[in-house]
JSON list of C-alpha atoms in Angstrom, two decimals:
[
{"chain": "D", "resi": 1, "resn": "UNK", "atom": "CA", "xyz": [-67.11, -88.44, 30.94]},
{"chain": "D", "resi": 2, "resn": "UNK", "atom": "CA", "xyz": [-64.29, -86.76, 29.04]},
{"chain": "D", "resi": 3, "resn": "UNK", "atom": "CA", "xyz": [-65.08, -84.06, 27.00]},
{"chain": "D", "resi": 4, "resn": "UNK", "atom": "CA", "xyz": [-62.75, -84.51, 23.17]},
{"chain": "D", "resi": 5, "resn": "UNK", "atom": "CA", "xyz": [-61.17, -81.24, 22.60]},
{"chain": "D", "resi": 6, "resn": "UNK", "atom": "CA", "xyz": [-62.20, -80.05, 19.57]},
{"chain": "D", "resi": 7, "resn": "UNK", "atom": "CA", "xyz": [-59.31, -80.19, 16.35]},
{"chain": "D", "resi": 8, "resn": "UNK", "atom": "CA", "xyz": [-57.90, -77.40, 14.96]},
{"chain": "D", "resi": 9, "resn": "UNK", "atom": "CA", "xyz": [-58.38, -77.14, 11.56]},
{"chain": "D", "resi": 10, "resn": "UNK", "atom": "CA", "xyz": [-55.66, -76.68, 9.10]},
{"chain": "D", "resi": 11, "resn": "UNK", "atom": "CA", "xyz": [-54.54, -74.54, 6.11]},
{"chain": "D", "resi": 12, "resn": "UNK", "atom": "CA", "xyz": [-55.23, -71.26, 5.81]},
{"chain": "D", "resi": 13, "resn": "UNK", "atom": "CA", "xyz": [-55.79, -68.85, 8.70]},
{"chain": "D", "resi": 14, "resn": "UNK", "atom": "CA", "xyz": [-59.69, -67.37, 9.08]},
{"chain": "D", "resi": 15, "resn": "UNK", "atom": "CA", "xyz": [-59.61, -64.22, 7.04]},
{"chain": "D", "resi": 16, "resn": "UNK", "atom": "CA", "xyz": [-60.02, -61.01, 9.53]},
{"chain": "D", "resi": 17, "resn": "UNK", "atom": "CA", "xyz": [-61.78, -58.35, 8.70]},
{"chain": "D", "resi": 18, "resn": "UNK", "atom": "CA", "xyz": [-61.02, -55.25, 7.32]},
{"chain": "D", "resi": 19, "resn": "UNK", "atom": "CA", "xyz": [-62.36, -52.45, 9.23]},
{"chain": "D", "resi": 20, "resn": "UNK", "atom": "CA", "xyz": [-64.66, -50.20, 7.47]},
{"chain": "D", "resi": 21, "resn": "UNK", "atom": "CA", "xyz": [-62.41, -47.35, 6.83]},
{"chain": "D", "resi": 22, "resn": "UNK", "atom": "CA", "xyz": [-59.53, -49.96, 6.15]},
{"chain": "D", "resi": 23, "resn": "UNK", "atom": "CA", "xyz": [-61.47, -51.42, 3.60]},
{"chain": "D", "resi": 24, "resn": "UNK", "atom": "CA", "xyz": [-62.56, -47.79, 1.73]},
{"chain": "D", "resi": 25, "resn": "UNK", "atom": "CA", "xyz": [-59.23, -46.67, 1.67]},
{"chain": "D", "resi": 26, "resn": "UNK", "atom": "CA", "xyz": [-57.42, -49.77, 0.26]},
{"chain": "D", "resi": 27, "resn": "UNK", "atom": "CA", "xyz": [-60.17, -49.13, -2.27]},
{"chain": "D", "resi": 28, "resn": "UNK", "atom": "CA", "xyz": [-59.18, -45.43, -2.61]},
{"chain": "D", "resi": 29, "resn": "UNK", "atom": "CA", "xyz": [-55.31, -46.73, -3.16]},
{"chain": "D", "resi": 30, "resn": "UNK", "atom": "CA", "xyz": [-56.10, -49.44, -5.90]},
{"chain": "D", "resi": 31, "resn": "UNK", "atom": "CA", "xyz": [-58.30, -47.12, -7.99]},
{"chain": "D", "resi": 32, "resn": "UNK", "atom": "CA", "xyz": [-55.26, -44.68, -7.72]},
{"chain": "D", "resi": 33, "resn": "UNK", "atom": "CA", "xyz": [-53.27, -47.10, -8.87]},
{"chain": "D", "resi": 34, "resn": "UNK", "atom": "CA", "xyz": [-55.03, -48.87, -11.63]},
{"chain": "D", "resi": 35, "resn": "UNK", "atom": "CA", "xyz": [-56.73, -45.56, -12.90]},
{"chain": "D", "resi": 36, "resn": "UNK", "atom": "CA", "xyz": [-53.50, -43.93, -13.04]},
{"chain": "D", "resi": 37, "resn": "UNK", "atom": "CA", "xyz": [-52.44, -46.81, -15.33]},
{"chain": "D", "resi": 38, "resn": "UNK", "atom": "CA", "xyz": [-54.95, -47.61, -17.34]},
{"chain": "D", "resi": 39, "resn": "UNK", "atom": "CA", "xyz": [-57.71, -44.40, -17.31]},
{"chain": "D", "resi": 40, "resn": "UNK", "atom": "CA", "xyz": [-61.57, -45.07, -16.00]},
{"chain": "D", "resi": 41, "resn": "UNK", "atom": "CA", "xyz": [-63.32, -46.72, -18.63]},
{"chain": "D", "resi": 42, "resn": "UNK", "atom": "CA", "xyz": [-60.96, -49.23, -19.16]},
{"chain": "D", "resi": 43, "resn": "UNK", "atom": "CA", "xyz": [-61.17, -50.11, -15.76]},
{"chain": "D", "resi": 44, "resn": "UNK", "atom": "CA", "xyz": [-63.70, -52.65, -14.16]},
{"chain": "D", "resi": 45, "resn": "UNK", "atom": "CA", "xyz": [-64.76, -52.98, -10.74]},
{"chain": "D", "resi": 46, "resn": "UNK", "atom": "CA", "xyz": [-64.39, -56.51, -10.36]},
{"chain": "D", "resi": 47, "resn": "UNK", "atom": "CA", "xyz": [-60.85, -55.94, -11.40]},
{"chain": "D", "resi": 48, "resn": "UNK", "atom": "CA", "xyz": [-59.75, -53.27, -8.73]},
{"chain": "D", "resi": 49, "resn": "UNK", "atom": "CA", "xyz": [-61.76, -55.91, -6.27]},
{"chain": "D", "resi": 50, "resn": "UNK", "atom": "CA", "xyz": [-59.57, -58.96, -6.92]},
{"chain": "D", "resi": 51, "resn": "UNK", "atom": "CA", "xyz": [-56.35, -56.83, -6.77]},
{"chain": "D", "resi": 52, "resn": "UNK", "atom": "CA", "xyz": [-57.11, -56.43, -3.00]},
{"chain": "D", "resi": 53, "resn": "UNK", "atom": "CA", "xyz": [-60.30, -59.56, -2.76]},
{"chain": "D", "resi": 54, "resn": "UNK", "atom": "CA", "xyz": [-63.07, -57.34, -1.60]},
{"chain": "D", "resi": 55, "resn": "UNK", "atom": "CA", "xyz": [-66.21, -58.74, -2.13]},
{"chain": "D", "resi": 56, "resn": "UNK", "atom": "CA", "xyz": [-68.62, -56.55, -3.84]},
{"chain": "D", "resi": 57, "resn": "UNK", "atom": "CA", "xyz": [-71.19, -55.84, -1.82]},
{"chain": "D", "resi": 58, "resn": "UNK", "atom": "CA", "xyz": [-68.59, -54.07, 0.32]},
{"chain": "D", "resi": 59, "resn": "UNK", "atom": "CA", "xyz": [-67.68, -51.79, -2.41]},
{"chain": "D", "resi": 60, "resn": "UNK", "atom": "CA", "xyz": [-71.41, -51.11, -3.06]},
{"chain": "D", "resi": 61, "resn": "UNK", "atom": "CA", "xyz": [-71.50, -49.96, 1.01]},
{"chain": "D", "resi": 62, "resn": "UNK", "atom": "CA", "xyz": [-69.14, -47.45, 0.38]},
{"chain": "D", "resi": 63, "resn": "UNK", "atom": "CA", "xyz": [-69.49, -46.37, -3.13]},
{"chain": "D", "resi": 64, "resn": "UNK", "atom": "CA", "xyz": [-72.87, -46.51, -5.15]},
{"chain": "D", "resi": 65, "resn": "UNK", "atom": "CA", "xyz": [-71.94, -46.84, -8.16]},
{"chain": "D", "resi": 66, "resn": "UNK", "atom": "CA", "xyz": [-68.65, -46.31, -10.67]},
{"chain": "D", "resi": 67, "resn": "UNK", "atom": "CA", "xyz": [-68.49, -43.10, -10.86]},
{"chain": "D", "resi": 68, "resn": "UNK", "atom": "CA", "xyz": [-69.57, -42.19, -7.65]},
{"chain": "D", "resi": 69, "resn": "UNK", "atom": "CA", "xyz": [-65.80, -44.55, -7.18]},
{"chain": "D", "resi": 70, "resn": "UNK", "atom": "CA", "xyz": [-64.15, -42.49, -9.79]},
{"chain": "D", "resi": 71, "resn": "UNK", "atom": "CA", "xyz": [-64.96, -39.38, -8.41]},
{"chain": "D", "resi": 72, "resn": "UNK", "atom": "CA", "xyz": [-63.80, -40.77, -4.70]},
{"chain": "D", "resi": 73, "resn": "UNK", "atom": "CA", "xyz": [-60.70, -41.47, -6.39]},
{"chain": "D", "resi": 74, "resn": "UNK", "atom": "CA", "xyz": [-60.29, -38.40, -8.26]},
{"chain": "D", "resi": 75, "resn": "UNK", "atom": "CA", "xyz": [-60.63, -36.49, -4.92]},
{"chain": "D", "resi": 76, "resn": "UNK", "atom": "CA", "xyz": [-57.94, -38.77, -3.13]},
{"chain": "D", "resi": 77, "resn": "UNK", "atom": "CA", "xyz": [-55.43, -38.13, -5.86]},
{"chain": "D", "resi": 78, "resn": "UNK", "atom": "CA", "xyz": [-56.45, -34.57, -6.12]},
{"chain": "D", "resi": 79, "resn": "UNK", "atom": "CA", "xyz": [-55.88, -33.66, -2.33]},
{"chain": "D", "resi": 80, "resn": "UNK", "atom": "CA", "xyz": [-52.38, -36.10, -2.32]},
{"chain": "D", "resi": 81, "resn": "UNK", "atom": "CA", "xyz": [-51.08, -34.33, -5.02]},
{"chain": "D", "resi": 82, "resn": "UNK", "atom": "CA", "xyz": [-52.26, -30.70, -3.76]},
{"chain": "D", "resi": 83, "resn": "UNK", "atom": "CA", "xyz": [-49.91, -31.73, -0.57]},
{"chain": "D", "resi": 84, "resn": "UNK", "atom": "CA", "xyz": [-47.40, -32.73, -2.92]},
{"chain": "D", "resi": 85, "resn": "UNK", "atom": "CA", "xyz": [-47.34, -29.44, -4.25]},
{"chain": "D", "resi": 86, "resn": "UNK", "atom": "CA", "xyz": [-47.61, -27.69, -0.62]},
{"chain": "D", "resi": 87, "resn": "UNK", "atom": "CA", "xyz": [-44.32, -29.36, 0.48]},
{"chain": "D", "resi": 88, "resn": "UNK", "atom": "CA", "xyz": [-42.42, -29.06, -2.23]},
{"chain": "D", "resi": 89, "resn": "UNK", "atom": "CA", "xyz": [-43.58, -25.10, -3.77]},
{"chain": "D", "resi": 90, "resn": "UNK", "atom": "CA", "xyz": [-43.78, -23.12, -0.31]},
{"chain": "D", "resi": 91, "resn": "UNK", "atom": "CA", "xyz": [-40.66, -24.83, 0.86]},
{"chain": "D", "resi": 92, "resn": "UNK", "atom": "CA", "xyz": [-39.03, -21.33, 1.96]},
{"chain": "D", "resi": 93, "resn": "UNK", "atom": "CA", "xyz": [-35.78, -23.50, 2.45]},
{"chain": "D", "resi": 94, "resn": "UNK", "atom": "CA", "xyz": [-35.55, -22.98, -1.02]},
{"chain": "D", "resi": 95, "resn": "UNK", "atom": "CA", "xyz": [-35.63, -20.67, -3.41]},
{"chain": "D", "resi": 96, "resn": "UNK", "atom": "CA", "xyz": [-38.89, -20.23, -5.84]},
{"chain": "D", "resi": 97, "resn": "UNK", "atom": "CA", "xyz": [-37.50, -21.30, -9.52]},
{"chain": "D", "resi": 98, "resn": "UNK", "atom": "CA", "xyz": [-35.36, -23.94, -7.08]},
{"chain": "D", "resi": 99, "resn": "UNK", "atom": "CA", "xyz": [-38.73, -25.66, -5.82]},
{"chain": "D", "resi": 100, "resn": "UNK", "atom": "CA", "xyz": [-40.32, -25.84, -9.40]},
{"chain": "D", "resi": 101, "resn": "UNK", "atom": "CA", "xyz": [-36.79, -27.75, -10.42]},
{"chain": "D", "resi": 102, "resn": "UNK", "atom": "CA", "xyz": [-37.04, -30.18, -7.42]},
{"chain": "D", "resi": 103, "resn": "UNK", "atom": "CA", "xyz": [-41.13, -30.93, -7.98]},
{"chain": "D", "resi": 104, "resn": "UNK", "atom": "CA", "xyz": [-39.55, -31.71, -11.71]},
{"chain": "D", "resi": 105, "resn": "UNK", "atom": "CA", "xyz": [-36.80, -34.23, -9.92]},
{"chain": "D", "resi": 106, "resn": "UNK", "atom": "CA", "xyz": [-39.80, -35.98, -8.01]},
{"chain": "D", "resi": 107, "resn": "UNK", "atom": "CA", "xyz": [-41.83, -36.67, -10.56]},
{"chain": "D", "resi": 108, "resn": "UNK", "atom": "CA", "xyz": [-39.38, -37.62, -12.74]},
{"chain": "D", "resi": 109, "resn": "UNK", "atom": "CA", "xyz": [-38.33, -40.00, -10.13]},
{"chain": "D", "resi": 110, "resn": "UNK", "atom": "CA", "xyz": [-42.08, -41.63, -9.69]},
{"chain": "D", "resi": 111, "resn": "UNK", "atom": "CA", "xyz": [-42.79, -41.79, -12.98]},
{"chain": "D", "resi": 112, "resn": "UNK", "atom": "CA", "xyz": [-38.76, -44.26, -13.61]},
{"chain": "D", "resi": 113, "resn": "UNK", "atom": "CA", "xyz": [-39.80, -45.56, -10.20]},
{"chain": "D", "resi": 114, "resn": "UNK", "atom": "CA", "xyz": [-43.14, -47.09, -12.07]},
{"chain": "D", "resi": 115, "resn": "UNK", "atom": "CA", "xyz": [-41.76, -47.77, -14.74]},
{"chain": "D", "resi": 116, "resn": "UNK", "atom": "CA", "xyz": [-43.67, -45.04, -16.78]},
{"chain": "D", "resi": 117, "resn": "UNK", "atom": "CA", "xyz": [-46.72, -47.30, -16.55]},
{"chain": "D", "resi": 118, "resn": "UNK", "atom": "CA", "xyz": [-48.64, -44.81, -14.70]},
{"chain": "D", "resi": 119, "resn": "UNK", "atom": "CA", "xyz": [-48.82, -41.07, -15.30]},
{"chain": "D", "resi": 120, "resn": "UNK", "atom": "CA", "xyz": [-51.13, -38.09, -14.18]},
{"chain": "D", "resi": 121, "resn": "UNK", "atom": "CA", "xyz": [-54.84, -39.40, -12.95]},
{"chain": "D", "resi": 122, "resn": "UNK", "atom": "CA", "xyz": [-56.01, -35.58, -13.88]},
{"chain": "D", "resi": 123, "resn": "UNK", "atom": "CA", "xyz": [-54.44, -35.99, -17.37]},
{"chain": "D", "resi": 124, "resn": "UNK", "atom": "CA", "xyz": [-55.59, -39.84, -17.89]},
{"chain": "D", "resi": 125, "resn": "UNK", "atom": "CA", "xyz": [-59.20, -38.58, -17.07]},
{"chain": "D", "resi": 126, "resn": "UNK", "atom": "CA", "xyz": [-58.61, -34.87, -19.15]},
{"chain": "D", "resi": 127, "resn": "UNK", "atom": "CA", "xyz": [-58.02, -38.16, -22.17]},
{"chain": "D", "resi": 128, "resn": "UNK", "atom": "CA", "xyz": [-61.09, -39.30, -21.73]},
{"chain": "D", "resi": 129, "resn": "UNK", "atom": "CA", "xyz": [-63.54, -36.23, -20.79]},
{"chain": "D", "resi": 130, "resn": "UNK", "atom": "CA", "xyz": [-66.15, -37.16, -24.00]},
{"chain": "D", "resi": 131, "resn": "UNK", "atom": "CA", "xyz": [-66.88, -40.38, -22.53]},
{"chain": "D", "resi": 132, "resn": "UNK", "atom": "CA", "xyz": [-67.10, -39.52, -18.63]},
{"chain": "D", "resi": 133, "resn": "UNK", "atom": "CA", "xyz": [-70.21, -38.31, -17.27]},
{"chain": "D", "resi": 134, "resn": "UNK", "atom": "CA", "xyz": [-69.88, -34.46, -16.37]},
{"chain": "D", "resi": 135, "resn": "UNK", "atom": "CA", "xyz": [-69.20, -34.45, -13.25]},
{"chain": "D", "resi": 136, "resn": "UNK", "atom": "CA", "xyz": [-65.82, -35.14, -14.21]},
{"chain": "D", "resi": 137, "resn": "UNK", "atom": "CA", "xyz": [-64.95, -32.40, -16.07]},
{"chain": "D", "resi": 138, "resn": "UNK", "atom": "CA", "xyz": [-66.25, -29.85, -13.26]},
{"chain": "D", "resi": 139, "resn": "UNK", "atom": "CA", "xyz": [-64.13, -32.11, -10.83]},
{"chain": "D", "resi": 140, "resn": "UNK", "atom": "CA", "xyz": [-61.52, -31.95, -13.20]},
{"chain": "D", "resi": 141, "resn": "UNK", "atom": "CA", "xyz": [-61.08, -28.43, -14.28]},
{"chain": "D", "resi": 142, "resn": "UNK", "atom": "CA", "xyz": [-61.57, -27.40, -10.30]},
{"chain": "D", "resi": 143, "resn": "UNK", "atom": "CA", "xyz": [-58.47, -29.78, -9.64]},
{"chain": "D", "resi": 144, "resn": "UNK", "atom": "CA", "xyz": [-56.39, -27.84, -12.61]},
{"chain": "D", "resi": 145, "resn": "UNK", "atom": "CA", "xyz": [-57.60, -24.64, -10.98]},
{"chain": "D", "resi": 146, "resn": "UNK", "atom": "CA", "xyz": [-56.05, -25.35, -7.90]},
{"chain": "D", "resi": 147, "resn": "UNK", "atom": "CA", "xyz": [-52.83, -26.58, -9.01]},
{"chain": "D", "resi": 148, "resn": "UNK", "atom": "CA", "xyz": [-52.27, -23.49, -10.71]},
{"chain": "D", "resi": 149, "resn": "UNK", "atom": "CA", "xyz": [-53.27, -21.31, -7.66]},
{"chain": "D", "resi": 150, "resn": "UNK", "atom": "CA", "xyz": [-50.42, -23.29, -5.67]},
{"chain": "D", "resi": 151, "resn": "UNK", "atom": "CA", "xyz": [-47.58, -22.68, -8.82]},
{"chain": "D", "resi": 152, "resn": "UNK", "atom": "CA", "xyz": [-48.66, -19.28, -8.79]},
{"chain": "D", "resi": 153, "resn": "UNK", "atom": "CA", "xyz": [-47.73, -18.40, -5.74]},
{"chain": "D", "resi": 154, "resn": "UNK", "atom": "CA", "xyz": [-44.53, -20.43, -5.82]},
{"chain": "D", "resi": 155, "resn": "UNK", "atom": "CA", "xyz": [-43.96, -17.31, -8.80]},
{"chain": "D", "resi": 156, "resn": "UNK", "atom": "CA", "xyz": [-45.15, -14.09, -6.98]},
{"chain": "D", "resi": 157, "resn": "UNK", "atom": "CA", "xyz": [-42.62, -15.71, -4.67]},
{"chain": "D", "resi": 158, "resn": "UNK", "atom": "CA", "xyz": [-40.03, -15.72, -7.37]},
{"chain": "D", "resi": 159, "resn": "UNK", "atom": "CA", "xyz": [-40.95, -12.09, -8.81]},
{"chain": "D", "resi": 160, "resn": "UNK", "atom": "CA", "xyz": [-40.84, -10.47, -4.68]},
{"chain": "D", "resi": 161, "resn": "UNK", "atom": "CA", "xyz": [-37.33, -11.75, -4.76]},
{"chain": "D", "resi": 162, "resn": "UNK", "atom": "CA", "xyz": [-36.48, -10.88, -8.44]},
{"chain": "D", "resi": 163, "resn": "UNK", "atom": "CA", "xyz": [-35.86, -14.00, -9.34]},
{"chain": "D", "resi": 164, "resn": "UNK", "atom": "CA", "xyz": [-38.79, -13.19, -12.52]},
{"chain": "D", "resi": 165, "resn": "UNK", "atom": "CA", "xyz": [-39.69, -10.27, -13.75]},
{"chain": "D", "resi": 166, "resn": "UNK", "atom": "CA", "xyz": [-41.92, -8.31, -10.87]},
{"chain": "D", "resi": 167, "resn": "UNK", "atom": "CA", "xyz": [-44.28, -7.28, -13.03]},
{"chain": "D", "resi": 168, "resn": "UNK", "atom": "CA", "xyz": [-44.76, -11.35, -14.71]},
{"chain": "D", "resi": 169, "resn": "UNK", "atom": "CA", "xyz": [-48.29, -12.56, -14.72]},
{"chain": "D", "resi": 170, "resn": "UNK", "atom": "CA", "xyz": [-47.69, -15.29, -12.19]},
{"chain": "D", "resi": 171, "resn": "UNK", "atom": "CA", "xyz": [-51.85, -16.89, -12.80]},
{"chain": "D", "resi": 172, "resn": "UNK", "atom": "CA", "xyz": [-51.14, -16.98, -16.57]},
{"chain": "D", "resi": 173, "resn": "UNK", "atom": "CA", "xyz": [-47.75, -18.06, -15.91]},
{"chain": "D", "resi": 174, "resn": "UNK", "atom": "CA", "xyz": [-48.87, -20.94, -14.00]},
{"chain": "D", "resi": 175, "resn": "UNK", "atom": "CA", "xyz": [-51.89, -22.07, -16.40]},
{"chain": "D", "resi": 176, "resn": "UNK", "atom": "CA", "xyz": [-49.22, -22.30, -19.28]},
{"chain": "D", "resi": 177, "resn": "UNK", "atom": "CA", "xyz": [-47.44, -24.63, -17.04]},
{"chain": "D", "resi": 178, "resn": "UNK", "atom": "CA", "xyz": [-49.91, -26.87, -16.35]},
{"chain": "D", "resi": 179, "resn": "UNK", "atom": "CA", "xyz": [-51.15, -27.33, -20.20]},
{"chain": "D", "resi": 180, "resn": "UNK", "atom": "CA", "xyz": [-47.37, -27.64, -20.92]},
{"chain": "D", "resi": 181, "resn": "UNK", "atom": "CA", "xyz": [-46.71, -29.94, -17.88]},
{"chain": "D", "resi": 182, "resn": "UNK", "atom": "CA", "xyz": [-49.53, -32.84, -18.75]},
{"chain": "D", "resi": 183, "resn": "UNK", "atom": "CA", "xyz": [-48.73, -33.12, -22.73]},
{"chain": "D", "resi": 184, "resn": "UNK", "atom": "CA", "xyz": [-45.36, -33.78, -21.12]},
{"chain": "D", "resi": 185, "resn": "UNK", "atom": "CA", "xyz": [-46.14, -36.02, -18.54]},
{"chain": "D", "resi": 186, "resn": "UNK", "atom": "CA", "xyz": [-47.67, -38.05, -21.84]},
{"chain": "D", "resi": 187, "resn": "UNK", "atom": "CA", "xyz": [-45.17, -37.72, -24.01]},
{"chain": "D", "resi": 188, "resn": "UNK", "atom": "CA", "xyz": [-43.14, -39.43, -21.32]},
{"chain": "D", "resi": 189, "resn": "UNK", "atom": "CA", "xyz": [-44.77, -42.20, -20.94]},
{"chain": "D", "resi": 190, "resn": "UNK", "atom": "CA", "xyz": [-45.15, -42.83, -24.68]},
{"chain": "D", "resi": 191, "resn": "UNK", "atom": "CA", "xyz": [-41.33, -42.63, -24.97]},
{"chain": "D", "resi": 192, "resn": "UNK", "atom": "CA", "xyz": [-40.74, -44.20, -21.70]},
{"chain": "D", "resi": 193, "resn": "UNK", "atom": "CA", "xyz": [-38.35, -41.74, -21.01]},
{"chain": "D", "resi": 194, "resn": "UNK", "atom": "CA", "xyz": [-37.89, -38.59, -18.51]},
{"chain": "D", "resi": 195, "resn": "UNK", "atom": "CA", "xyz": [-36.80, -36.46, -21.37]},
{"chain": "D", "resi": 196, "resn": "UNK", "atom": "CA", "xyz": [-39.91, -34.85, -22.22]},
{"chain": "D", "resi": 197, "resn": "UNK", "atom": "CA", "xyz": [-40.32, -33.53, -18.88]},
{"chain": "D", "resi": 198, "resn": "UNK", "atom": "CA", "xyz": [-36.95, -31.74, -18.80]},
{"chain": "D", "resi": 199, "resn": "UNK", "atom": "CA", "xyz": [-37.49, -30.26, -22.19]},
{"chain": "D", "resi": 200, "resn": "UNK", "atom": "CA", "xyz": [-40.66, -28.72, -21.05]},
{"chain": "D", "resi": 201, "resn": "UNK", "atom": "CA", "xyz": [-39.33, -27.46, -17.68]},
{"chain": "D", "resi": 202, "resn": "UNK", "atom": "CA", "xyz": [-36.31, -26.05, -19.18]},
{"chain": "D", "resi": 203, "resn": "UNK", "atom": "CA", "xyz": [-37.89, -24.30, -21.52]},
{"chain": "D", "resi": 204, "resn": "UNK", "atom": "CA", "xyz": [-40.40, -22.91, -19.00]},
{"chain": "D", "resi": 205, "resn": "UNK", "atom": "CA", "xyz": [-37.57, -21.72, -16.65]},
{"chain": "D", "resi": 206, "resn": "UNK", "atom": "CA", "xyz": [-35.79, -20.46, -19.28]},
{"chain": "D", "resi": 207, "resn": "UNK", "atom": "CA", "xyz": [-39.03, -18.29, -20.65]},
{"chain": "D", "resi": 208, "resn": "UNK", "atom": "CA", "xyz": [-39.68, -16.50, -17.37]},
{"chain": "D", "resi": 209, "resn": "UNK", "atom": "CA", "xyz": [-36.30, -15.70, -16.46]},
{"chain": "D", "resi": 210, "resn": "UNK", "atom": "CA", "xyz": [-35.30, -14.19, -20.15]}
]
């Protein structure tokens, strides 16, 4: 007796599986994405989940809740950026006030590159502190903290070498920057243009080097 091979079925191929962290950190990358674009509360789940067709009980294995997803994301962007920020301020190749010009360049290159659609996550969220749960804010502030700890030392840099004043305030210096830095960051993408951020960063470098 012959045995009938069984047909192959057409159309589409059997989906595979993402593996576990696979499937977390395309999660991670979407929420950057969308968040960065359109801030958390105008963001649904089910909408980050069709961008990359996760069901959603596998977001629910990872993440249980939406701001328990927010904050994921928050951290992911926070920790990206902070690497940014590594690579680009302690670049010794360079010098200080040199690094703070090319960090300008790069964003002003991501934010053309997107079309100014999306702009800082930590100054979408800052938006919309009275409606996020607290959390946020701590997370938020701590993120801001660290930022400036990584500018300032890109300064004390920039005062050893007399490039600033010795005795400048680098930590104060670098706060002012960072309020300064996100109103521009908005202003750009209001005027979808790279202008604001030059106006700001010119004026800064031309401030501590009076």
């Amino acid at each position: 007796m012959t045995i009938a091979k069984p047909v192959a079925r057409r159309g589409r191929p059997p989906k595979v599986p993402r593996e576990r962290e696979d499937t977390r950190d395309a999660l991670l990358r979407c929420g950057m994405e969308v968040l960065s674009e359109q801030g958390f509360a105008a963001t649904g789940i089910d909408s980050v989940l069709k961008r990359i067709n996760v069901p959603k009980g596998s977001f629910y294995h990872y993440f249980n809740s939406k701001e328990a997803f927010g904050q994921a994301v928050l951290d992911r962007y926070a920790s990206r950026f902070a690497r940014k920020l590594d690579h680009l301020l302690l670049n010794e190749a360079e010098p200080p006030l040199q690094r703070i010009r090319n960090f300008v360049e790069d964003a002003k290159e991501g934010m053309a590159r997107y079309e100014f659609r999306r702009g800082c996550l930590v100054g979408n969220l800052g938006q919309e502190i009275m409606a996020l749960p607290e959390s946020f804010r701590l997370a938020l502030e701590h993120t801001l903290i660290d930022w400036q700890e990584r500018l300032a030392c890109c300064l004390r840099e920039a005062a050893s070498q007399g490039q600033i004043d010795s005795d400048s305030d680098c930590d104060s210096l670098a706060a002012f920057f960072w309020i300064g830095w996100e109103g521009a960051v908005l202003r750009s993408k209001l005027s979808r243009d790279v202008r604001p951020l030059e106006i700001f960063s010119e004026g800064f470098i031309a401030a501590i080097t009076r």
